[in-house]
């Protein structure tokens, strides 16, 4: 079954941090610019060489990658596994929706900042550009499902479609979702409308 | 939709260890008996007071719960998150199928044993007793799907049914699967045949 469902590339996002310019400078110094480690294919962003530690009370996750370029507001994307480890109640959110989210301390060697909010668990979503959206008959904000095959086959429901000029077709999952589907780093899904 | 699909209780299994009597005695002393911390509702087993550390090279996961009673062979059930952390290639398996599985060092204070095999990532499955199987029209070994609702709604495919006299109806997931569905410790799913 499902042989005619369109293929969707899948990328698994590990925990990462988007910084505002202000927070970047507090952590790395005035006028600091992130160094590009590698470009991310499906969005107009890059994994930076720089990492930070995230601390909540006595719990710490070290070496969390920063993703650039800088944004209007600092946003930390964790998995539920991470949130439970840190002892934080982190809501499932869309990118940029930081209302009622917890904060944490971000640490770069001797420098640190205390966020009052900004930690989210990202709701799964598809990125695509307008041409891809047209070809697949997808609309901005539409909710679809994506099937993953294999030993841990499952169907992700409530996948929101986001259309952007510079994006490339991709289902973005976090590491819990990827692991639950038996998929590490990347793979292929099948669009179900 | 799906309002008439039968409800299935869901339990999330954290990483845990089943020990053979021989391995138990190597780690705790001759004739040792596990102490019951709490009985597990859906199967005829118990979480023991005792925990072990699991070590692979320089990586260690501490305080992993032992589940009793002892079994014929030692079996360690990890999540894919754990396996990646330990740097181990761990296959998805059914309980008891330890062919081509990796081992690790199990540690209790000064005592340790080196397993040559026994680490698996459990394939998702439903436990039930014969009466429940009859009521839900489920057969031993049948493959079904289970839908989870909520913000992280998904449908788990390839759920194998296991019927046992002393079991109680329950879908068993690991922590990656539970987290991917936005479910911690336990919840409810809907059986789809």
GROMACS .gro file of C-alpha atoms in nm:
model
  386
    1UNK     CA    1   0.000   0.000   0.000
    2UNK     CA    2   0.090   0.370  -0.010
    3UNK     CA    3   0.319   0.315  -0.306
    4UNK     CA    4   0.190   0.622  -0.480
    5UNK     CA    5   0.223   0.858  -0.186
    6UNK     CA    6   0.483   1.127  -0.264
    7UNK     CA    7   0.822   1.092  -0.099
    8UNK     CA    8   0.926   1.353   0.156
    9UNK     CA    9   1.290   1.380   0.271
   10UNK     CA   10   1.314   1.366   0.651
   11UNK     CA   11   1.572   1.544   0.865
   12UNK     CA   12   1.620   1.486   1.236
   13UNK     CA   13   1.711   1.800   1.430
   14UNK     CA   14   1.927   1.743   1.735
   15UNK     CA   15   1.888   1.986   2.025
   16UNK     CA   16   2.014   2.332   1.926
   17UNK     CA   17   2.009   2.701   2.013
   18UNK     CA   18   1.914   3.010   1.812
   19UNK     CA   19   2.057   3.330   1.965
   20UNK     CA   20   1.960   3.694   1.944
   21UNK     CA   21   2.247   3.932   1.861
   22UNK     CA   22   2.224   4.071   2.215
   23UNK     CA   23   2.255   3.729   2.377
   24UNK     CA   24   2.530   3.628   2.132
   25UNK     CA   25   2.732   3.933   2.237
   26UNK     CA   26   2.669   3.870   2.606
   27UNK     CA   27   2.811   3.521   2.563
   28UNK     CA   28   3.090   3.582   2.311
   29UNK     CA   29   3.173   3.954   2.325
   30UNK     CA   30   3.069   4.272   2.146
   31UNK     CA   31   3.033   4.246   1.769
   32UNK     CA   32   3.090   3.869   1.769
   33UNK     CA   33   2.997   3.678   1.455
   34UNK     CA   34   2.916   3.307   1.449
   35UNK     CA   35   3.149   3.085   1.244
   36UNK     CA   36   2.987   2.857   0.989
   37UNK     CA   37   3.053   2.487   1.053
   38UNK     CA   38   2.817   2.365   0.779
   39UNK     CA   39   2.516   2.492   0.588
   40UNK     CA   40   2.179   2.329   0.657
   41UNK     CA   41   2.025   2.215   0.334
   42UNK     CA   42   1.653   2.252   0.390
   43UNK     CA   43   1.649   2.597   0.548
   44UNK     CA   44   1.854   2.909   0.499
   45UNK     CA   45   2.059   2.849   0.814
   46UNK     CA   46   2.389   2.705   0.929
   47UNK     CA   47   2.526   2.497   1.214
   48UNK     CA   48   2.779   2.720   1.387
   49UNK     CA   49   3.116   2.610   1.520
   50UNK     CA   50   3.013   2.750   1.858
   51UNK     CA   51   2.833   2.546   2.124
   52UNK     CA   52   2.690   2.632   2.466
   53UNK     CA   53   2.607   2.445   2.783
   54UNK     CA   54   2.248   2.454   2.908
   55UNK     CA   55   2.209   2.444   3.285
   56UNK     CA   56   1.898   2.408   3.501
   57UNK     CA   57   1.971   2.371   3.872
   58UNK     CA   58   2.229   2.095   3.906
   59UNK     CA   59   2.154   1.942   3.566
   60UNK     CA   60   2.352   2.036   3.259
   61UNK     CA   61   2.358   1.944   2.891
   62UNK     CA   62   2.698   2.030   2.743
   63UNK     CA   63   2.805   2.122   2.393
   64UNK     CA   64   2.470   2.220   2.243
   65UNK     CA   65   2.515   2.346   1.888
   66UNK     CA   66   2.422   2.706   1.797
   67UNK     CA   67   2.233   2.745   1.469
   68UNK     CA   68   2.277   3.074   1.285
   69UNK     CA   69   2.220   3.336   1.167
   70UNK     CA   70   2.105   3.528   1.474
   71UNK     CA   71   1.731   3.575   1.524
   72UNK     CA   72   1.507   3.837   1.684
   73UNK     CA   73   1.479   3.626   1.999
   74UNK     CA   74   1.678   3.347   2.154
   75UNK     CA   75   1.511   3.006   2.118
   76UNK     CA   76   1.633   2.675   2.254
   77UNK     CA   77   1.495   2.359   2.091
   78UNK     CA   78   1.515   2.048   2.306
   79UNK     CA   79   1.367   1.700   2.288
   80UNK     CA   80   1.127   1.577   2.556
   81UNK     CA   81   1.407   1.339   2.663
   82UNK     CA   82   1.624   1.646   2.729
   83UNK     CA   83   1.344   1.832   2.908
   84UNK     CA   84   1.282   1.538   3.141
   85UNK     CA   85   1.656   1.508   3.208
   86UNK     CA   86   1.672   1.878   3.300
   87UNK     CA   87   1.356   1.850   3.510
   88UNK     CA   88   1.182   2.118   3.303
   89UNK     CA   89   0.820   2.131   3.188
   90UNK     CA   90   0.870   2.236   2.826
   91UNK     CA   91   0.567   2.291   2.601
   92UNK     CA   92   0.531   2.172   2.242
   93UNK     CA   93   0.541   2.487   2.029
   94UNK     CA   94   0.585   2.624   1.683
   95UNK     CA   95   0.904   2.818   1.614
   96UNK     CA   96   0.888   3.172   1.751
   97UNK     CA   97   0.601   3.109   1.993
   98UNK     CA   98   0.783   3.154   2.323
   99UNK     CA   99   0.483   3.248   2.536
  100UNK     CA  100   0.474   3.051   2.863
  101UNK     CA  101   0.802   2.873   2.800
  102UNK     CA  102   1.071   2.810   3.064
  103UNK     CA  103   1.422   2.951   3.061
  104UNK     CA  104   1.763   2.815   3.158
  105UNK     CA  105   2.119   2.934   3.200
  106UNK     CA  106   2.330   2.935   2.881
  107UNK     CA  107   2.702   2.904   2.944
  108UNK     CA  108   3.010   2.975   2.731
  109UNK     CA  109   3.317   2.909   2.948
  110UNK     CA  110   3.319   3.195   3.201
  111UNK     CA  111   3.030   3.388   3.047
  112UNK     CA  112   2.669   3.304   3.112
  113UNK     CA  113   2.320   3.446   3.060
  114UNK     CA  114   2.000   3.354   3.233
  115UNK     CA  115   1.703   3.320   2.999
  116UNK     CA  116   1.362   3.395   3.149
  117UNK     CA  117   1.195   3.204   2.861
  118UNK     CA  118   1.271   3.054   2.522
  119UNK     CA  119   1.291   2.676   2.563
  120UNK     CA  120   1.054   2.479   2.341
  121UNK     CA  121   0.998   2.132   2.204
  122UNK     CA  122   0.933   2.189   1.836
  123UNK     CA  123   0.611   2.064   1.685
  124UNK     CA  124   0.684   1.852   1.380
  125UNK     CA  125   0.652   2.036   1.048
  126UNK     CA  126   0.727   2.028   0.677
  127UNK     CA  127   0.933   2.302   0.514
  128UNK     CA  128   0.897   2.360   0.141
  129UNK     CA  129   0.923   2.633  -0.120
  130UNK     CA  130   0.627   2.760  -0.326
  131UNK     CA  131   0.712   2.541  -0.628
  132UNK     CA  132   0.727   2.226  -0.416
  133UNK     CA  133   0.406   2.325  -0.239
  134UNK     CA  134   0.233   2.361  -0.575
  135UNK     CA  135   0.362   2.028  -0.706
  136UNK     CA  136   0.245   1.845  -0.391
  137UNK     CA  137  -0.074   2.050  -0.359
  138UNK     CA  138   0.028   2.171  -0.012
  139UNK     CA  139  -0.090   2.498   0.138
  140UNK     CA  140   0.071   2.721   0.400
  141UNK     CA  141  -0.050   2.608   0.744
  142UNK     CA  142  -0.213   2.289   0.616
  143UNK     CA  143  -0.201   1.986   0.847
  144UNK     CA  144  -0.094   1.657   0.686
  145UNK     CA  145   0.038   1.315   0.790
  146UNK     CA  146   0.364   1.145   0.695
  147UNK     CA  147   0.425   0.770   0.706
  148UNK     CA  148   0.764   0.623   0.790
  149UNK     CA  149   0.829   0.264   0.684
  150UNK     CA  150   1.056   0.000   0.835
  151UNK     CA  151   1.066  -0.205   1.153
  152UNK     CA  152   0.939   0.091   1.354
  153UNK     CA  153   0.688   0.208   1.098
  154UNK     CA  154   0.456   0.484   1.212
  155UNK     CA  155   0.244   0.768   1.080
  156UNK     CA  156   0.313   1.115   1.214
  157UNK     CA  157  -0.013   1.311   1.229
  158UNK     CA  158  -0.053   1.686   1.282
  159UNK     CA  159   0.239   1.779   1.058
  160UNK     CA  160   0.207   2.150   0.975
  161UNK     CA  161   0.316   2.277   0.634
  162UNK     CA  162   0.530   2.591   0.620
  163UNK     CA  163   0.606   2.745   0.282
  164UNK     CA  164   0.909   2.975   0.243
  165UNK     CA  165   1.097   3.106  -0.061
  166UNK     CA  166   1.437   2.979   0.046
  167UNK     CA  167   1.331   2.645   0.189
  168UNK     CA  168   1.366   2.299   0.047
  169UNK     CA  169   1.116   2.017   0.092
  170UNK     CA  170   1.174   1.839   0.420
  171UNK     CA  171   0.992   1.692   0.718
  172UNK     CA  172   1.162   1.813   1.035
  173UNK     CA  173   1.150   1.583   1.337
  174UNK     CA  174   1.335   1.592   1.666
  175UNK     CA  175   1.553   1.309   1.794
  176UNK     CA  176   1.275   1.145   1.997
  177UNK     CA  177   1.054   1.132   1.690
  178UNK     CA  178   1.336   1.009   1.467
  179UNK     CA  179   1.437   0.740   1.718
  180UNK     CA  180   1.076   0.628   1.764
  181UNK     CA  181   1.063   0.577   1.387
  182UNK     CA  182   1.400   0.401   1.388
  183UNK     CA  183   1.555   0.681   1.185
  184UNK     CA  184   1.886   0.849   1.270
  185UNK     CA  185   1.983   1.187   1.121
  186UNK     CA  186   1.778   1.151   0.803
  187UNK     CA  187   1.552   0.931   0.596
  188UNK     CA  188   1.243   0.926   0.380
  189UNK     CA  189   0.871   0.957   0.456
  190UNK     CA  190   0.554   0.936   0.250
  191UNK     CA  191   0.303   1.221   0.242
  192UNK     CA  192  -0.055   1.127   0.331
  193UNK     CA  193  -0.319   1.394   0.274
  194UNK     CA  194  -1.297   1.022   1.381
  195UNK     CA  195  -1.185   0.694   1.543
  196UNK     CA  196  -1.428   0.741   1.829
  197UNK     CA  197  -1.531   0.379   1.816
  198UNK     CA  198  -1.182   0.235   1.817
  199UNK     CA  199  -1.120   0.040   2.138
  200UNK     CA  200  -0.904   0.205   2.400
  201UNK     CA  201  -0.570   0.047   2.485
  202UNK     CA  202  -0.379   0.148   2.799
  203UNK     CA  203  -0.023   0.251   2.714
  204UNK     CA  204   0.280   0.204   2.938
  205UNK     CA  205   0.621   0.352   2.867
  206UNK     CA  206   0.912   0.128   2.967
  207UNK     CA  207   1.226   0.310   3.072
  208UNK     CA  208   1.556   0.134   3.010
  209UNK     CA  209   1.589  -0.174   3.230
  210UNK     CA  210   1.774  -0.501   3.282
  211UNK     CA  211   1.653  -0.862   3.316
  212UNK     CA  212   1.917  -1.086   3.477
  213UNK     CA  213   1.979  -1.459   3.471
  214UNK     CA  214   2.030  -1.618   3.814
  215UNK     CA  215   2.395  -1.676   3.724
  216UNK     CA  216   2.456  -1.312   3.633
  217UNK     CA  217   2.257  -1.194   3.937
  218UNK     CA  218   2.482  -1.399   4.164
  219UNK     CA  219   2.798  -1.278   3.990
  220UNK     CA  220   2.689  -0.920   4.058
  221UNK     CA  221   2.528  -0.953   4.403
  222UNK     CA  222   2.662  -1.274   4.557
  223UNK     CA  223   2.566  -1.640   4.578
  224UNK     CA  224   2.196  -1.710   4.642
  225UNK     CA  225   2.103  -1.342   4.615
  226UNK     CA  226   1.733  -1.259   4.572
  227UNK     CA  227   1.606  -0.935   4.417
  228UNK     CA  228   1.401  -0.708   4.643
  229UNK     CA  229   1.061  -0.597   4.510
  230UNK     CA  230   1.033  -0.219   4.476
  231UNK     CA  231   0.691  -0.231   4.303
  232UNK     CA  232   0.487  -0.478   4.101
  233UNK     CA  233   0.436  -0.406   3.733
  234UNK     CA  234   0.068  -0.412   3.652
  235UNK     CA  235   0.053  -0.538   3.297
  236UNK     CA  236   0.297  -0.827   3.324
  237UNK     CA  237   0.383  -1.072   3.598
  238UNK     CA  238   0.704  -0.890   3.689
  239UNK     CA  239   0.839  -0.636   3.935
  240UNK     CA  240   1.074  -0.341   3.941
  241UNK     CA  241   1.354  -0.439   4.179
  242UNK     CA  242   1.519  -0.213   4.433
  243UNK     CA  243   1.853  -0.298   4.276
  244UNK     CA  244   2.005  -0.101   3.988
  245UNK     CA  245   2.319  -0.145   3.780
  246UNK     CA  246   2.545   0.077   3.573
  247UNK     CA  247   2.592  -0.005   3.206
  248UNK     CA  248   2.933   0.076   3.061
  249UNK     CA  249   3.060   0.068   2.703
  250UNK     CA  250   3.412   0.203   2.660
  251UNK     CA  251   3.420   0.541   2.834
  252UNK     CA  252   3.042   0.589   2.826
  253UNK     CA  253   2.824   0.490   3.116
  254UNK     CA  254   2.454   0.497   3.203
  255UNK     CA  255   2.410   0.480   3.578
  256UNK     CA  256   2.131   0.347   3.796
  257UNK     CA  257   1.949   0.129   3.546
  258UNK     CA  258   1.661  -0.055   3.713
  259UNK     CA  259   1.659  -0.436   3.728
  260UNK     CA  260   1.323  -0.598   3.650
  261UNK     CA  261   1.253  -0.934   3.814
  262UNK     CA  262   1.206  -1.221   3.850
  263UNK     CA  263   1.523  -1.367   3.699
  264UNK     CA  264   1.505  -1.504   3.347
  265UNK     CA  265   1.680  -1.775   3.150
  266UNK     CA  266   1.910  -1.519   2.992
  267UNK     CA  267   2.019  -1.167   3.073
  268UNK     CA  268   1.853  -0.906   2.852
  269UNK     CA  269   1.913  -0.529   2.858
  270UNK     CA  270   1.642  -0.310   2.704
  271UNK     CA  271   1.759   0.034   2.595
  272UNK     CA  272   1.614   0.314   2.386
  273UNK     CA  273   1.779   0.419   2.061
  274UNK     CA  274   1.870   0.743   2.242
  275UNK     CA  275   2.065   0.533   2.495
  276UNK     CA  276   2.226   0.319   2.224
  277UNK     CA  277   2.348   0.628   2.037
  278UNK     CA  278   2.482   0.776   2.362
  279UNK     CA  279   2.676   0.455   2.433
  280UNK     CA  280   2.798   0.437   2.073
  281UNK     CA  281   2.644   0.093   2.025
  282UNK     CA  282   2.464  -0.045   1.720
  283UNK     CA  283   2.165  -0.210   1.889
  284UNK     CA  284   1.907  -0.396   1.679
  285UNK     CA  285   1.528  -0.373   1.719
  286UNK     CA  286   1.421  -0.711   1.856
  287UNK     CA  287   1.145  -0.903   2.023
  288UNK     CA  288   1.202  -1.008   2.381
  289UNK     CA  289   1.428  -1.315   2.408
  290UNK     CA  290   1.575  -1.283   2.059
  291UNK     CA  291   1.935  -1.202   2.147
  292UNK     CA  292   2.099  -1.328   1.828
  293UNK     CA  293   2.346  -1.075   1.687
  294UNK     CA  294   2.307  -0.829   1.973
  295UNK     CA  295   2.592  -0.638   2.136
  296UNK     CA  296   2.701  -0.669   2.497
  297UNK     CA  297   2.826  -0.426   2.760
  298UNK     CA  298   2.974  -0.427   3.108
  299UNK     CA  299   2.719  -0.439   3.393
  300UNK     CA  300   2.846  -0.292   3.717
  301UNK     CA  301   2.733  -0.316   4.080
  302UNK     CA  302   2.980  -0.121   4.292
  303UNK     CA  303   3.301  -0.331   4.286
  304UNK     CA  304   3.152  -0.625   4.101
  305UNK     CA  305   3.112  -0.638   3.726
  306UNK     CA  306   3.030  -0.879   3.447
  307UNK     CA  307   3.099  -0.847   3.078
  308UNK     CA  308   2.807  -0.950   2.858
  309UNK     CA  309   2.897  -1.081   2.514
  310UNK     CA  310   2.541  -1.015   2.396
  311UNK     CA  311   2.196  -0.928   2.529
  312UNK     CA  312   2.131  -0.559   2.453
  313UNK     CA  313   1.819  -0.492   2.248
  314UNK     CA  314   1.580  -0.213   2.158
  315UNK     CA  315   1.238  -0.367   2.212
  316UNK     CA  316   0.993  -0.374   1.926
  317UNK     CA  317   0.661  -0.223   2.031
  318UNK     CA  318   0.398  -0.476   2.131
  319UNK     CA  319   0.063  -0.528   2.303
  320UNK     CA  320   0.030  -0.762   2.600
  321UNK     CA  321  -0.310  -0.908   2.682
  322UNK     CA  322  -0.471  -1.214   2.838
  323UNK     CA  323  -0.690  -1.460   2.643
  324UNK     CA  324  -1.018  -1.297   2.759
  325UNK     CA  325  -0.904  -0.952   2.647
  326UNK     CA  326  -0.777  -1.096   2.319
  327UNK     CA  327  -1.118  -1.253   2.256
  328UNK     CA  328  -1.306  -0.932   2.341
  329UNK     CA  329  -1.088  -0.725   2.106
  330UNK     CA  330  -1.067  -1.000   1.844
  331UNK     CA  331  -0.688  -1.009   1.868
  332UNK     CA  332  -0.480  -1.314   1.787
  333UNK     CA  333  -0.137  -1.420   1.914
  334UNK     CA  334   0.126  -1.273   1.682
  335UNK     CA  335  -0.118  -1.049   1.495
  336UNK     CA  336   0.015  -0.713   1.377
  337UNK     CA  337  -0.205  -0.410   1.450
  338UNK     CA  338  -0.176  -0.031   1.470
  339UNK     CA  339  -0.244   0.201   1.764
  340UNK     CA  340  -0.327   0.569   1.736
  341UNK     CA  341  -0.218   0.820   1.999
  342UNK     CA  342  -0.404   1.151   2.011
  343UNK     CA  343  -0.290   1.495   2.124
  344UNK     CA  344  -0.047   1.759   2.000
  345UNK     CA  345   0.197   1.491   1.892
  346UNK     CA  346  -0.064   1.255   1.752
  347UNK     CA  347   0.073   0.957   1.565
  348UNK     CA  348  -0.015   0.603   1.463
  349UNK     CA  349   0.222   0.327   1.566
  350UNK     CA  350   0.223   0.055   1.301
  351UNK     CA  351   0.369  -0.296   1.331
  352UNK     CA  352   0.247  -0.349   1.685
  353UNK     CA  353   0.267  -0.722   1.758
  354UNK     CA  354   0.007  -0.885   1.983
  355UNK     CA  355   0.127  -1.121   2.256
  356UNK     CA  356  -0.129  -1.319   2.453
  357UNK     CA  357  -0.038  -1.456   2.796
  358UNK     CA  358  -0.246  -1.591   3.085
  359UNK     CA  359  -0.110  -1.356   3.347
  360UNK     CA  360  -0.092  -1.042   3.137
  361UNK     CA  361  -0.316  -0.739   3.133
  362UNK     CA  362  -0.406  -0.536   2.826
  363UNK     CA  363  -0.136  -0.280   2.752
  364UNK     CA  364   0.064  -0.129   2.466
  365UNK     CA  365   0.430  -0.124   2.565
  366UNK     CA  366   0.645   0.153   2.419
  367UNK     CA  367   0.995   0.269   2.504
  368UNK     CA  368   1.080   0.622   2.611
  369UNK     CA  369   1.166   0.741   2.259
  370UNK     CA  370   0.828   0.625   2.134
  371UNK     CA  371   0.644   0.771   2.432
  372UNK     CA  372   0.824   1.104   2.401
  373UNK     CA  373   0.760   1.117   2.025
  374UNK     CA  374   0.390   1.079   2.105
  375UNK     CA  375   0.411   1.340   2.383
  376UNK     CA  376   0.333   1.076   2.644
  377UNK     CA  377   0.530   1.031   2.967
  378UNK     CA  378   0.506   0.709   3.173
  379UNK     CA  379   0.155   0.616   3.060
  380UNK     CA  380  -0.148   0.713   2.858
  381UNK     CA  381  -0.416   0.584   2.626
  382UNK     CA  382  -0.414   0.468   2.265
  383UNK     CA  383  -0.679   0.352   2.020
  384UNK     CA  384  -0.658   0.014   1.851
  385UNK     CA  385  -0.678   0.018   1.470
  386UNK     CA  386  -0.712  -0.315   1.294
   0.00000   0.00000   0.00000
